[in-house]
Structure formats: C-alpha cells, structure tokens
Coordinates of C-alpha atoms in Angstrom, one line a residue:
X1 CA 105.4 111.4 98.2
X2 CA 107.4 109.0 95.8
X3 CA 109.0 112.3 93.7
X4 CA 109.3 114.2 96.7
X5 CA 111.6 111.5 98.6
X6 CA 113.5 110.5 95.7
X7 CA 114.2 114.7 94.8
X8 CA 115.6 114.7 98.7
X9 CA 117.5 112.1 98.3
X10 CA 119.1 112.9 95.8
X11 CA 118.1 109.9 93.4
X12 CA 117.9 108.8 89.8
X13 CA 117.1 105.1 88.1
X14 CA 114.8 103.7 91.1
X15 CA 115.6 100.1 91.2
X16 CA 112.4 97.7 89.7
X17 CA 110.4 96.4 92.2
X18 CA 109.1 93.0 92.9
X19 CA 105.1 92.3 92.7
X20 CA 104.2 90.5 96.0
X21 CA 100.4 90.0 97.2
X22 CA 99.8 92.4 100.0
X23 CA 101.7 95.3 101.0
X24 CA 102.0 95.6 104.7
X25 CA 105.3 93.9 106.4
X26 CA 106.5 94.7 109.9
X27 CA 109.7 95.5 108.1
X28 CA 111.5 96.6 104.9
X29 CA 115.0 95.6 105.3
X30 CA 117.4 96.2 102.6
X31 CA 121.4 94.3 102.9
X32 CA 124.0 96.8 101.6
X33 CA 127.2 94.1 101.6
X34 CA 130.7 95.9 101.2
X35 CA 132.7 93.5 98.3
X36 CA 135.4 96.1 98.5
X37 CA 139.2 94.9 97.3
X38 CA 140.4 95.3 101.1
X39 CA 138.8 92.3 101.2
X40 CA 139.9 89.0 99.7
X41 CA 137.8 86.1 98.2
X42 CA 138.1 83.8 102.1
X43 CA 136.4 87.0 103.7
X44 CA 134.1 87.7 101.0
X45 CA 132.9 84.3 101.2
X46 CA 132.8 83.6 104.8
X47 CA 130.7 87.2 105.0
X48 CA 128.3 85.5 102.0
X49 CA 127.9 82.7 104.6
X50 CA 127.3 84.2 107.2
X51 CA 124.2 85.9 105.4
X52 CA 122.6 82.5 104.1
X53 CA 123.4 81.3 107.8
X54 CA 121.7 83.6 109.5
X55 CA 118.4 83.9 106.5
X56 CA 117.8 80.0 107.2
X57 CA 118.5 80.1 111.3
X58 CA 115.6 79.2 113.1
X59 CA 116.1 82.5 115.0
X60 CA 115.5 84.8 112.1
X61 CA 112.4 82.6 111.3
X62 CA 111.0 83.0 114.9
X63 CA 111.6 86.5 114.7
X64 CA 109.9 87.5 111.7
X65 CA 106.7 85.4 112.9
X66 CA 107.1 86.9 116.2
X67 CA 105.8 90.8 114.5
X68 CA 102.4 92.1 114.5
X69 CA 102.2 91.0 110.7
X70 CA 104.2 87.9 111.0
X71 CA 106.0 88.8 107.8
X72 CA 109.0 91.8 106.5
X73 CA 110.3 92.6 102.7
X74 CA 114.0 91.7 102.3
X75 CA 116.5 93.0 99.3
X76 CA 119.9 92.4 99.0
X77 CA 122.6 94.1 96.6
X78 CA 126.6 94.3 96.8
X79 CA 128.8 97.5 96.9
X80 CA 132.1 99.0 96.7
X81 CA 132.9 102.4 94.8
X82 CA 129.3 101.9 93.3
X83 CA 127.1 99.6 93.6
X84 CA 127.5 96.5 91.7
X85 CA 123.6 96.5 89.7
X86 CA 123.8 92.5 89.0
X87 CA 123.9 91.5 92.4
X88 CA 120.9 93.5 93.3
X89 CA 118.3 90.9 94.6
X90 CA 114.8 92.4 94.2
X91 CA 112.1 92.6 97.3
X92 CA 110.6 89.5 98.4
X93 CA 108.3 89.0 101.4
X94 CA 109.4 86.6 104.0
X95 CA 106.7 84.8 106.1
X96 CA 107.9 81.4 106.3
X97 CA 110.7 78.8 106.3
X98 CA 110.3 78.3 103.0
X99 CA 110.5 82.0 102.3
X100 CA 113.7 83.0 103.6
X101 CA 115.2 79.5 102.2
X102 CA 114.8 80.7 98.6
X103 CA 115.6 84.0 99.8
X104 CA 119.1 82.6 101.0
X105 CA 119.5 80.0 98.0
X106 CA 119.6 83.4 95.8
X107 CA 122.3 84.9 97.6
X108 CA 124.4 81.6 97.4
X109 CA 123.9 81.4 93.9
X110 CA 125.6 85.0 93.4
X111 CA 129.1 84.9 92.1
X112 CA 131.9 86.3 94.4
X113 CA 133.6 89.4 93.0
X114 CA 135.3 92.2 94.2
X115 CA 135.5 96.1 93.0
X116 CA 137.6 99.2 94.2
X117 CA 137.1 101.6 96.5
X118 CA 135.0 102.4 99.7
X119 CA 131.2 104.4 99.0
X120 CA 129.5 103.7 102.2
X121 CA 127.3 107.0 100.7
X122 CA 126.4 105.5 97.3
X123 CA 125.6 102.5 99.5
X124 CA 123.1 104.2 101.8
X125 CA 121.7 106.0 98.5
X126 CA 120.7 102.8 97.1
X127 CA 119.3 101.6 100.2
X128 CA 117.2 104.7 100.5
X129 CA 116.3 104.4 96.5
X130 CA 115.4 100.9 97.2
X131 CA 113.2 101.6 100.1
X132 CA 111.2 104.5 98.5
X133 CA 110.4 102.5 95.4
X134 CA 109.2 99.7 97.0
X135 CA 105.8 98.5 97.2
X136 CA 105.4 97.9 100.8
X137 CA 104.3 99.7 103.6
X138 CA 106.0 98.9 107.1
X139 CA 106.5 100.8 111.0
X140 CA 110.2 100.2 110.2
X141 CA 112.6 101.2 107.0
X142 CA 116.0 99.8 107.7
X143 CA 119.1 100.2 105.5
X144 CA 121.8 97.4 107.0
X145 CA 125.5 98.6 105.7
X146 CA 128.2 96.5 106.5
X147 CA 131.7 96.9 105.7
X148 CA 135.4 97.0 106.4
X149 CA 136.7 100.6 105.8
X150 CA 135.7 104.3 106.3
X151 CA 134.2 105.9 102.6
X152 CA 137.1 107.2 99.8
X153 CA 134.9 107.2 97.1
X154 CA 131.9 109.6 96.0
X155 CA 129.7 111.9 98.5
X156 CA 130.3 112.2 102.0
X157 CA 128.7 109.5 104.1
X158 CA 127.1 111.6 106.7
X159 CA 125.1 114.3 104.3
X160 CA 123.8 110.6 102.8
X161 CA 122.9 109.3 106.2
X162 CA 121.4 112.3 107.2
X163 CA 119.1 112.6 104.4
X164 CA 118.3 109.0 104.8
X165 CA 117.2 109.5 108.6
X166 CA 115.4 112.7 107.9
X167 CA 112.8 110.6 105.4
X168 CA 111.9 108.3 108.6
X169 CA 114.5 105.4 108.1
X170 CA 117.2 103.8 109.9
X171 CA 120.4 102.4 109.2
X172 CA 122.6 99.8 111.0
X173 CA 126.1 98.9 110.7
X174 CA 128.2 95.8 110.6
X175 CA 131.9 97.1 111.1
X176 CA 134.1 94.1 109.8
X177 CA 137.4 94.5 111.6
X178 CA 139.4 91.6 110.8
X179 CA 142.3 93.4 109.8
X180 CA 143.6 96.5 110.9
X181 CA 141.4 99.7 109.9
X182 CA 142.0 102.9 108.3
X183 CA 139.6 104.4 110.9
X184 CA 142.2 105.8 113.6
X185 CA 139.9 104.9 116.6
X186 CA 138.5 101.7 115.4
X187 CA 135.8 101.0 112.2
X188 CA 133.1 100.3 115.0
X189 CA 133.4 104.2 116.2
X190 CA 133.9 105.5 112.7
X191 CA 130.7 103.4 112.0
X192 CA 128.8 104.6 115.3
X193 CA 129.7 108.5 114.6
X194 CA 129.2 109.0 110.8
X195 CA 127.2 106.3 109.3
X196 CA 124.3 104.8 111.7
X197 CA 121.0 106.7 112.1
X198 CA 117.6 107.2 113.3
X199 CA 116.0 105.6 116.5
X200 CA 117.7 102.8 117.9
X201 CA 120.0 102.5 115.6
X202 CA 123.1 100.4 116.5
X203 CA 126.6 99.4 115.0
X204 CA 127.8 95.3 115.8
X205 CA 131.7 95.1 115.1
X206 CA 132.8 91.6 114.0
X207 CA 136.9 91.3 114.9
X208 CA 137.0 87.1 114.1
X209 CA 136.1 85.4 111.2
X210 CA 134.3 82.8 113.1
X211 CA 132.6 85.2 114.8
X212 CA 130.7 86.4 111.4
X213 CA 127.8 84.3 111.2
X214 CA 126.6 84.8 114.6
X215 CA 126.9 88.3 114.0
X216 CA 125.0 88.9 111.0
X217 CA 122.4 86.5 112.4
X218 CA 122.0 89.0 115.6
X219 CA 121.9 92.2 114.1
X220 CA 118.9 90.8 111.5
X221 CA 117.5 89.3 114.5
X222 CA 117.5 92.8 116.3
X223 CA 116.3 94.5 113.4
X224 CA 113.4 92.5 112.4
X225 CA 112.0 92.2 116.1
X226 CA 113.1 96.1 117.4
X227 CA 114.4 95.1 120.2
X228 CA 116.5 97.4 121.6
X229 CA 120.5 96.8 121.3
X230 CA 122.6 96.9 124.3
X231 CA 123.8 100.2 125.2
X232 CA 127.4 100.2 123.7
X233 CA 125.6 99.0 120.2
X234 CA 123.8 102.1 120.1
X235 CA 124.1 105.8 119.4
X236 CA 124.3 108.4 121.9
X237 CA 121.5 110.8 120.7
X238 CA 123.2 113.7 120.8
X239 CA 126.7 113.1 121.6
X240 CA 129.7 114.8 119.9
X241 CA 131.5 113.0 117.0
X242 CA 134.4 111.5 117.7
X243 CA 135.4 110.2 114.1
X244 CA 136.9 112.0 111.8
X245 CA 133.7 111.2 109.0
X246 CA 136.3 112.6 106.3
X247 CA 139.2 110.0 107.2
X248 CA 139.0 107.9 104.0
X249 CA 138.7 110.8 101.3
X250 CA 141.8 112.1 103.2
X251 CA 143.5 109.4 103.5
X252 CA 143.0 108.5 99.5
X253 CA 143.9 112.4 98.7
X254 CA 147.3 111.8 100.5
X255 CA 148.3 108.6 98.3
X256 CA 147.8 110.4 95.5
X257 CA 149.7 113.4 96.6
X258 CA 152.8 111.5 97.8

C-alpha cells in the first residue's frame, strides 16, 4: 500500500519517521506553515506563537483526551517555494500535557526564516509524503496548510489536492489575510475552492494579527475532535469553483512579461 500511495502521489525521499510505542492515534495531523517573503519577521513570529499557543492551551489538551484513543500523531515542517527540510519536526504522539509541551518547546526553538515564492502544491505533497510514511494508523489523515497567498511556484495546487483526497485524507486551511491578497475574491475563497479537501473539510481566514492565536487554536481543536465547522468554514460538496485556482502562476507569468 506504502509504494502504491507514494507512486499516486507522485513522491520521492519519504521523510524518516519517528519510533513511538503503539501505533493507533485518533489522528495524524501534519502543520504545513507558509514562511513565504510576503510575509515579514512580526508576522512570521506572531503565526509561530500562535502554534505553541494553541499546542499548550488547555483546549487542545482536552480535545485530544476527549478521542476514542485519547491520543493523535503531530508533525510540523515550514514551506514556501519548497519546503524548507530543517524545520521538518518528525511525528510524535501526543497524549498528555506533557506531550504537547515538548511538542511546542520544539517549534519555539526553530529559527525564523523566510524563502520565496508560494507552493501550496509542494506543501500538500509533503503533507501527503509525511502521512504515508508514517507509522501510525488513525480514522483521520489531516494535512493543515496555512498561508497568505494563492500558489506561483511548482505544480498546480488542485491536481495535488486532489490526489491527496482521493488516498482518504483531508486538508484544512488557514487563509492569513492580514494584508491585501493576490486572490481577486479574497485568500479565504481561493483557499475554499482550490486547496481544502475531503469530508468536512473547512478553511478559517485570520484578517487581525491578534486574532492568530485563537485561530490556530480552533481549527487544531476542530480537527483533532471532528467536529463539524460551521457552515461558511466548509466546502460545498459539489459546488462550482469560483477562484481562479491558476491566479498566482498568472499573476507571476505577467511580472515577468512586463
């Protein structure tokens, strides 16, 4: 099944994977984070916050006890064009306080760097890589992208997100809209139309910096637990897209042919 997923998705180099005692989670959860230029060090920091936040919040702690195991697998690694391969934080099972605090405590220990460009689909390929090669087996596989711009850089996002969905997992978005976006009808729809997937999957737009930590601490909250997101969170199974899913390779081409 291993060779088979990785040949559909497309994938080479399978990140290592962690040894952890016991294999079943209620959750594998994997944290794409966008470090893209269009964002400067304050944001990139107060988004880093907002992660460690919301890993040591009581809420995320009640919610992963709250699952039929009591326990999910959590990586973490940091993208732009391409995914940067040093801040790739290897699976680690979270079933207590204590857990998710050293989990946290090796996010805040990463230096804050930025790259170029936007790859949303090298970002969902990772995810997926990440997923396949990990030990554990779980009811859900989610891929949790957030970022502040449509994708310049690489594949397209939605042949990416397809294949993702069609091997069973599902992928969330965080649409950081602190600034003006490229995406003509907002990064939220741009998000909802061409890079969330699978069943229930939703899309949380964050529009104020102070805003960011509650943010990230709801969507891990939804994701862990299943609950359902409200309605306007969600994708409309079935529903035409709206977004243009090619706007940032266009937009990109058209610099360059000024």
């Amino acid at each position: 099944m291993l060779t088979t997923l990785a040949v559909l998705m497309g994938l080479s180099g399978l990140v290592p994977i962690a040894q952890a005692g016991g294999s079943e989670v209620d959750v594998t959860l994997v944290l794409a984070v966008d470090t893209s230029r269009s964002m400067d060090f304050e944001e990139i920091g107060i988004q880093r916050e907002g992660y460690v936040e919301a890993l040591k919040h009581r809420e995320f702690i009640d919610a992963v006890k709250g699952g039929l195991t009591g326990r999910i697998a959590i990586s973490y690694f940091e993208w732009a064009g391409y995914v940067v391969q040093d801040s790739v934080i290897d699976w680690q099972v979270i079933e207590t306080e204590e857990d998710a605090i050293a989990f946290a405590d090796k996010l805040e220990a990463r230096p804050i760097a930025t790259q170029r460009r936007t790859s949303i689909s090298t970002a969902i390929a990772q995810g997926a890589s990440m997923i396949v090669s990990s030990p554990f087996q779980s009811r859900r596989q989610v891929i949790d992208v957030s970022g502040d711009g449509p994708n310049n850089s690489g594949n397209p996002v939605t042949p990416a997100r397809d294949k993702a969905v069609e091997a069973g997992m599902i992928i969330n978005g965080l649409a950081i809209m602190l600034r003006p976006s490229d995406a003509p009808n907002g990064l939220d729809k741009y998000y909802a139309d061409c890079v969330i997937g699978g069943p229930g999957a939703f899309v949380l737009p964050v529009r104020k910096i102070e805003d960011f930590a509650v943010a990230v601490r709801r969507k891990l909250v939804l994701e862990i637990s299943g609950i359902s997101p409200p309605a306007t969170m969600q994708k409309t199974a079935g529903a035409e897209t709206g977004a243009d899913c090619l706007i940032g390779e266009k937009q990109w081409r058209d610099i360059f042919d000024r």
